[in-house]
């Protein structure tokens, strides 16, 4: 596991915890977005690093 995947696990777990603790609909939506971003980090779907654009 690399650094981005560990960050993704942290974001995902915070999103899940917020979802289960909260009873507010808006907070549930925000936690869903956090879970999606965390999952993208874990699965390496979204490249969050600078790429070389001169290729």
Tab-separated table of N, CA and C in Angstrom, residues 13-35:
chain	number	residue	atom	x	y	z
A	13	UNK	N	-12.951	5.916	6.196
A	13	UNK	CA	-13.422	5.572	7.542
A	13	UNK	C	-14.051	6.780	8.231
A	14	UNK	N	-13.523	7.982	7.991
A	14	UNK	CA	-14.154	9.176	8.565
A	14	UNK	C	-15.530	9.407	7.963
A	15	UNK	N	-15.675	9.174	6.666
A	15	UNK	CA	-16.966	9.322	6.014
A	15	UNK	C	-17.988	8.336	6.530
A	16	UNK	N	-17.570	7.083	6.724
A	16	UNK	CA	-18.490	6.066	7.244
A	16	UNK	C	-18.899	6.376	8.681
A	17	UNK	N	-17.944	6.800	9.495
A	17	UNK	CA	-18.265	7.136	10.880
A	17	UNK	C	-19.228	8.312	10.946
A	18	UNK	N	-19.010	9.305	10.112
A	18	UNK	CA	-19.903	10.460	10.080
A	18	UNK	C	-21.303	10.056	9.638
A	19	UNK	N	-21.384	9.132	8.688
A	19	UNK	CA	-22.679	8.682	8.192
A	19	UNK	C	-23.474	7.964	9.288
A	20	UNK	N	-22.800	7.113	10.053
A	20	UNK	CA	-23.508	6.355	11.081
A	20	UNK	C	-23.842	7.191	12.312
A	21	UNK	N	-23.047	8.203	12.607
A	21	UNK	CA	-23.292	9.044	13.780
A	21	UNK	C	-24.382	10.076	13.496
A	22	UNK	N	-24.399	10.604	12.282
A	22	UNK	CA	-25.277	11.717	11.949
A	22	UNK	C	-26.695	11.261	11.639
A	23	UNK	N	-27.653	12.121	11.972
A	23	UNK	CA	-29.041	11.893	11.605
A	23	UNK	C	-29.536	12.982	10.653
A	24	UNK	N	-28.659	13.878	10.276
A	24	UNK	CA	-28.998	14.980	9.391
A	24	UNK	C	-28.807	14.550	7.941
A	25	UNK	N	-29.733	14.920	7.062
A	25	UNK	CA	-29.673	14.508	5.663
A	25	UNK	C	-28.498	15.150	4.927
A	26	UNK	N	-28.199	16.406	5.222
A	26	UNK	CA	-27.094	17.085	4.539
A	26	UNK	C	-25.759	16.467	4.944
A	27	UNK	N	-25.600	16.164	6.212
A	27	UNK	CA	-24.367	15.532	6.677
A	27	UNK	C	-24.217	14.146	6.056
A	28	UNK	N	-25.321	13.443	5.858
A	28	UNK	CA	-25.278	12.139	5.195
A	28	UNK	C	-24.788	12.253	3.766
A	29	UNK	N	-25.196	13.297	3.081
A	29	UNK	CA	-24.737	13.515	1.711
A	29	UNK	C	-23.253	13.831	1.677
A	30	UNK	N	-22.807	14.676	2.581
A	30	UNK	CA	-21.381	15.030	2.650
A	30	UNK	C	-20.551	13.791	2.975
A	31	UNK	N	-21.023	12.955	3.877
A	31	UNK	CA	-20.268	11.751	4.217
A	31	UNK	C	-20.246	10.774	3.045
A	32	UNK	N	-21.288	10.742	2.240
A	32	UNK	CA	-21.278	9.922	1.034
A	32	UNK	C	-20.228	10.380	0.048
A	33	UNK	N	-20.080	11.682	-0.096
A	33	UNK	CA	-19.043	12.231	-0.974
A	33	UNK	C	-17.659	11.891	-0.433
A	34	UNK	N	-17.482	11.983	0.880
A	34	UNK	CA	-16.199	11.612	1.492
A	34	UNK	C	-15.879	10.149	1.238
A	35	UNK	N	-16.885	9.283	1.351
A	35	UNK	CA	-16.670	7.862	1.100
A	35	UNK	C	-16.269	7.619	-0.348
